[in-house]
CSV table of C-alpha atoms and ligand atoms in Angstrom, one decimal:
chain,number,residue,atom,x,y,z
A,39,MET,CA,0.0,0.2,0.0
A,40,SER,CA,1.5,3.1,-0.9
A,41,LEU,CA,1.2,6.0,1.5
A,42,ALA,CA,0.1,9.2,1.3
A,43,PRO,CA,2.4,12.6,2.0
A,44,ALA,CA,3.5,13.0,5.3
A,45,ILE,CA,2.1,15.9,7.3
A,46,GLY,CA,4.3,17.7,10.1
A,47,LEU,CA,2.5,18.8,13.2
A,48,PHE,CA,3.6,21.5,15.3
A,49,GLY,CA,1.8,22.0,18.6
A,50,GLY,CA,2.7,24.7,21.5
A,51,THR,CA,1.2,27.5,23.5
A,52,PHE,CA,2.6,29.8,21.1
A,53,ASP,CA,2.1,33.2,23.4
A,54,PRO,CA,3.4,34.4,21.3
A,55,ILE,CA,4.8,32.4,18.3
A,56,HIS,CA,8.6,33.5,17.4
A,57,ASN,CA,11.6,32.8,15.9
A,58,GLY,CA,12.6,29.8,17.8
A,59,HIS,CA,9.5,27.9,16.8
A,60,ILE,CA,9.4,29.0,13.0
A,61,GLU,CA,13.3,28.9,11.9
A,62,PRO,CA,14.2,25.4,13.5
A,63,VAL,CA,10.9,24.0,12.4
A,64,MET,CA,11.6,25.2,8.6
A,65,ALA,CA,14.8,23.9,8.5
A,66,ALA,CA,14.0,20.7,9.8
A,67,ALA,CA,11.0,20.3,7.2
A,68,LYS,CA,13.4,21.0,4.8
A,69,GLN,CA,15.7,18.4,6.2
A,70,VAL,CA,12.8,15.6,6.1
A,71,ASN,CA,11.6,16.4,2.6
A,72,LEU,CA,8.4,17.5,4.4
A,73,GLN,CA,5.9,20.0,2.0
A,74,THR,CA,3.1,20.9,5.0
A,75,VAL,CA,3.5,21.7,8.6
A,76,ALA,CA,-0.1,22.3,10.6
A,77,LEU,CA,0.8,24.8,13.7
A,78,MET,CA,-1.3,24.3,16.4
A,79,PRO,CA,-2.0,26.5,19.4
A,80,ASN,CA,-3.3,24.8,22.5
A,81,TYR,CA,-6.3,25.7,24.0
A,82,LEU,CA,-5.3,25.2,27.8
A,83,PRO,CA,-1.8,23.4,28.1
A,84,ALA,CA,-1.8,20.7,30.2
A,85,HIS,CA,1.6,21.5,31.3
A,86,LYS,CA,1.7,25.0,32.0
A,87,ALA,CA,0.0,27.9,33.5
A,88,GLN,CA,-2.6,29.6,31.6
A,89,ALA,CA,-1.7,31.6,28.2
A,90,MET,CA,-1.6,35.5,28.6
A,91,SER,CA,-3.2,36.0,25.1
A,92,SER,CA,-6.6,34.5,24.1
A,93,SER,CA,-7.0,31.5,22.2
A,94,ALA,CA,-8.3,33.6,19.4
A,95,GLN,CA,-5.4,35.9,19.6
A,96,ARG,CA,-2.9,33.3,19.8
A,97,LEU,CA,-4.5,31.7,16.7
A,98,ASP,CA,-4.5,35.2,14.8
A,99,MET,CA,-0.9,35.4,15.1
A,100,ILE,CA,-0.3,31.9,14.0
A,101,LYS,CA,-2.6,32.9,11.0
A,102,ARG,CA,-0.1,35.7,10.0
A,103,VAL,CA,3.0,33.5,10.1
A,104,CYS,CA,1.0,31.0,7.6
A,105,ASP,CA,0.5,34.1,5.3
A,106,THR,CA,4.1,35.0,5.1
A,107,TYR,CA,5.3,31.0,5.1
A,108,PRO,CA,3.3,28.3,2.7
A,109,LEU,CA,5.0,25.6,4.8
A,110,PHE,CA,2.5,26.5,7.4
A,111,TYR,CA,-1.1,26.1,7.9
A,112,PRO,CA,-3.4,26.6,10.8
A,113,GLU,CA,-4.6,24.1,12.6
A,114,PRO,CA,-7.4,25.2,15.2
A,115,TRP,CA,-8.5,21.8,16.5
A,116,GLU,CA,-7.3,21.9,19.9
A,117,ILE,CA,-8.8,25.4,20.3
A,118,GLU,CA,-11.8,24.3,19.2
A,119,GLN,CA,-12.1,21.2,21.3
A,120,ALA,CA,-12.6,24.1,24.3
A,121,ARG,CA,-11.2,21.5,27.0
A,122,VAL,CA,-7.7,20.1,28.1
A,123,THR,CA,-6.2,17.8,25.4
A,124,TYR,CA,-3.4,15.5,25.9
A,125,SER,CA,-1.0,15.5,22.7
A,126,VAL,CA,-2.3,11.7,22.4
A,127,ASP,CA,-6.0,12.8,22.3
A,128,THR,CA,-4.6,14.9,19.5
A,129,LEU,CA,-2.6,13.2,17.8
A,130,SER,CA,-5.2,10.3,17.7
A,131,ALA,CA,-7.8,12.5,16.0
A,132,PHE,CA,-5.2,14.0,13.5
A,133,ARG,CA,-4.5,10.0,13.1
A,134,ASP,CA,-8.6,9.5,12.0
A,135,ARG,CA,-8.3,12.5,9.7
A,136,HIS,CA,-5.5,11.4,7.8
A,137,PRO,CA,-5.4,7.6,8.1
A,138,ASN,CA,-3.0,7.1,5.4
A,139,SER,CA,-0.2,9.9,5.7
A,140,PRO,CA,3.0,9.6,8.3
A,141,ILE,CA,2.7,12.2,10.4
A,142,CYS,CA,5.7,14.0,12.0
A,143,PHE,CA,5.4,15.4,15.4
A,144,PHE,CA,7.8,18.6,16.2
A,145,ILE,CA,9.1,19.0,19.4
A,146,GLY,CA,12.4,20.7,21.2
A,147,THR,CA,14.8,19.1,22.6
A,148,ASP,CA,13.3,20.0,26.2
A,149,SER,CA,9.9,18.6,25.2
A,150,LEU,CA,11.8,14.9,24.1
A,151,ASN,CA,13.2,15.4,27.6
A,152,SER,CA,10.0,15.6,29.4
A,153,LEU,CA,8.4,13.5,27.2
A,154,PRO,CA,8.1,10.8,30.1
A,155,THR,CA,6.0,13.3,31.9
A,156,TRP,CA,3.4,13.4,29.2
A,157,HIS,CA,0.0,11.5,29.4
A,158,ARG,CA,0.2,8.0,28.1
A,159,TRP,CA,3.6,9.0,26.4
A,160,GLU,CA,4.1,5.4,25.6
A,161,THR,CA,1.2,5.2,22.9
A,162,LEU,CA,2.1,7.9,21.1
A,163,LEU,CA,5.0,6.8,18.8
A,164,ASN,CA,2.2,4.1,17.6
A,165,LEU,CA,0.5,7.6,16.2
A,166,CYS,CA,3.4,9.6,14.8
A,167,HIS,CA,7.1,10.1,14.3
A,168,PHE,CA,8.7,12.4,16.2
A,169,ILE,CA,10.9,15.0,14.7
A,170,VAL,CA,13.2,16.6,17.5
A,171,CYS,CA,14.5,20.3,17.0
A,172,LYS,CA,17.7,21.5,18.8
A,173,ARG,CA,17.0,24.1,21.6
A,174,SER,CA,19.5,25.9,23.4
A,175,SER,CA,19.8,24.7,27.2
A,176,GLU,CA,19.7,28.5,28.3
A,177,THR,CA,16.1,28.5,28.0
A,178,THR,CA,15.1,25.1,29.3
A,179,LYS,CA,15.7,22.9,32.2
A,180,LYS,CA,17.9,20.3,32.4
A,181,PRO,CA,17.0,17.1,32.2
A,182,THR,CA,16.8,14.5,35.1
A,183,THR,CA,19.0,11.4,35.2
A,184,GLU,CA,15.9,9.4,35.2
A,185,GLN,CA,14.8,11.2,31.9
A,186,GLN,CA,18.3,11.1,30.5
A,187,LYS,CA,17.8,7.1,30.7
A,188,ILE,CA,14.5,6.8,29.3
A,189,VAL,CA,15.1,9.1,26.5
A,190,ALA,CA,18.2,7.3,25.6
A,191,ASP,CA,16.5,4.0,25.5
A,192,LEU,CA,13.6,5.7,23.5
A,193,LEU,CA,16.4,6.7,20.9
A,194,ARG,CA,17.9,3.4,21.1
A,195,LYS,CA,14.5,1.8,20.0
A,196,HIS,CA,13.5,4.2,17.3
A,197,GLN,CA,16.1,6.6,16.0
A,198,THR,CA,16.5,7.1,12.5
A,199,THR,CA,18.7,9.2,10.5
A,200,GLU,CA,17.4,8.2,6.8
A,201,HIS,CA,14.4,10.6,6.3
A,202,ALA,CA,13.2,8.4,4.1
A,203,SER,CA,12.3,5.6,6.5
A,204,LEU,CA,9.6,8.7,8.0
A,205,HIS,CA,7.8,8.7,4.6
A,206,ARG,CA,7.7,4.9,4.2
A,207,THR,CA,5.6,4.3,7.5
A,208,LEU,CA,3.1,5.8,9.6
A,209,ALA,CA,4.7,6.5,12.7
A,210,GLY,CA,7.4,4.8,15.3
A,211,HIS,CA,10.7,7.0,14.4
A,212,ILE,CA,12.6,10.0,16.0
A,213,TYR,CA,14.8,11.8,14.2
A,214,LEU,CA,17.3,14.3,15.4
A,215,ALA,CA,17.1,17.4,13.1
A,216,ASP,CA,20.1,19.2,12.5
A,217,THR,CA,18.5,22.6,13.2
A,218,PRO,CA,19.8,26.0,14.2
A,219,GLU,CA,19.7,26.8,18.1
A,220,VAL,CA,17.5,30.3,18.2
A,221,ASN,CA,18.3,31.4,22.0
A,222,VAL,CA,14.3,32.9,22.3
A,223,SER,CA,11.2,31.9,24.2
A,224,SER,CA,8.0,33.0,24.7
A,225,THR,CA,8.4,34.0,28.5
A,226,LYS,CA,11.4,36.4,27.6
A,227,ILE,CA,9.5,37.7,24.7
A,228,ARG,CA,6.4,38.7,27.2
A,229,ALA,CA,9.4,39.8,29.7
A,230,LEU,CA,11.0,42.7,27.4
A,231,ILE,CA,7.7,43.7,25.7
A,232,ALA,CA,6.4,44.0,29.7
A,233,GLN,CA,9.9,46.5,30.3
A,234,GLY,CA,9.0,48.5,27.3
A,235,TYR,CA,11.3,46.9,25.0
A,236,ARG,CA,10.8,45.9,21.3
A,237,PRO,CA,12.6,42.4,20.6
A,238,HIS,CA,12.2,42.7,16.8
A,239,GLU,CA,15.1,40.1,16.6
A,240,MET,CA,13.2,37.6,18.0
A,241,LEU,CA,9.6,37.3,16.3
A,242,PRO,CA,8.6,38.3,12.9
A,243,GLU,CA,7.6,42.0,12.5
A,244,SER,CA,4.1,41.1,11.3
A,245,ILE,CA,3.7,39.6,15.1
A,246,LEU,CA,5.1,42.6,16.8
A,247,GLN,CA,2.7,45.0,15.2
A,248,TYR,CA,0.0,42.6,16.1
A,249,ILE,CA,1.1,42.5,19.8
A,250,GLU,CA,1.4,46.6,19.9
A,251,TYR,CA,-1.7,46.9,17.8
A,252,THR,CA,-3.9,44.3,20.4
A,253,LYS,CA,-1.4,45.7,23.2
A,254,LEU,CA,-0.6,42.2,24.4
A,255,TYR,CA,1.9,42.1,27.3
A,256,GLN,CA,2.7,45.6,27.3
A,257,PRO,CA,3.9,47.5,30.4
A,258,LYS,CA,0.6,48.3,32.7
A,259,SER,CA,0.9,52.1,32.4
A,260,ASN,CA,0.5,51.6,28.3
A,261,ILE,CA,-3.0,49.6,28.5
B,420,LIG,P1,6.9,29.5,27.0
B,420,LIG,O1,8.4,30.4,27.1
B,420,LIG,O2,5.7,30.4,27.5
B,420,LIG,O3,7.4,28.5,28.0
B,420,LIG,P2,8.1,28.2,24.8
B,420,LIG,O4,8.8,29.8,24.0
B,420,LIG,O5,8.7,27.4,25.5
B,420,LIG,O6,7.0,29.3,25.8
B,420,LIG,P3,6.1,26.8,23.4
B,420,LIG,O7,4.8,27.5,22.7
B,420,LIG,O8,5.7,26.2,24.9
B,420,LIG,O9,7.2,28.2,23.5
B,420,LIG,O10,6.6,25.9,22.7
B,420,LIG,C1,6.2,25.0,21.5
B,420,LIG,C2,7.1,23.8,21.4
B,420,LIG,O11,8.4,24.5,20.6
B,420,LIG,C3,7.9,22.9,22.2
B,420,LIG,O12,7.9,21.9,21.5
B,420,LIG,C4,9.6,23.8,22.2
B,420,LIG,O13,10.5,22.8,22.6
B,420,LIG,C5,9.3,23.9,20.9
B,420,LIG,N1,10.3,25.5,21.5
B,420,LIG,C6,9.9,26.6,21.5
B,420,LIG,N2,11.2,27.7,21.5
B,420,LIG,C7,12.1,26.9,21.0
B,420,LIG,C8,13.2,27.2,20.4
B,420,LIG,N3,14.0,28.4,20.9
B,420,LIG,N4,14.1,26.3,19.8
B,420,LIG,C9,13.7,25.0,19.6
B,420,LIG,N5,12.5,24.8,19.9
B,420,LIG,C10,11.4,25.5,20.7
């Protein structure tokens, strides 16, 4: 049976979306020969505190990125659920909608390290491949020894260095992409904007303009 083209899926809080999301995923997609990546903002992330902008605003920012970069399209599925969704639920729904396509789920190295804390994480590799983008350790926590052991074991069983195998099977591989380390986080951007800075090197101009227009993350005195 020949498979349909592989689809990428990249989820996050995206509060706001920034170059640390966009640049590594674009580089990784090119490396693994992927033509389409869905950008999917979380409704209420299971692992973090509530986002500071509304779901609609985060989706608006994502749509602007999709207008600029044709690789991406907006995927509102999690927001439309209007409830907490775990990655396993999202991936099952995505699999139902794309039964014949390999699914490449993009994560940063920090997310790979915390994978063992995700709900029903053992089943995820039955649903998708993981494409792991490098993330600078400056913006992330160091993994515990136990996490390192689990991740090493996962890589031993599932890692592939051949991107063709991601297109030959629906799920089950982990590919460590050679991506640029972009030392940016949404937390850092929110903090800089709240201090009155304009961190134009960290995110696309169209997103900064949206943030300014909607007065997101601004110092209290500006609101
Ligand atoms: P926050 O600072 O609010 O925690 P964040 O910048 O970490 O946000 P998320 O929306 O939580 O961004 O991240 C979504 C996904 O993007 C995760 O898989 C994360 O590992 C990845 N990611 C975020 N920033 C980077 C970066 N600078 N480089 C590589 N991957 C990143």
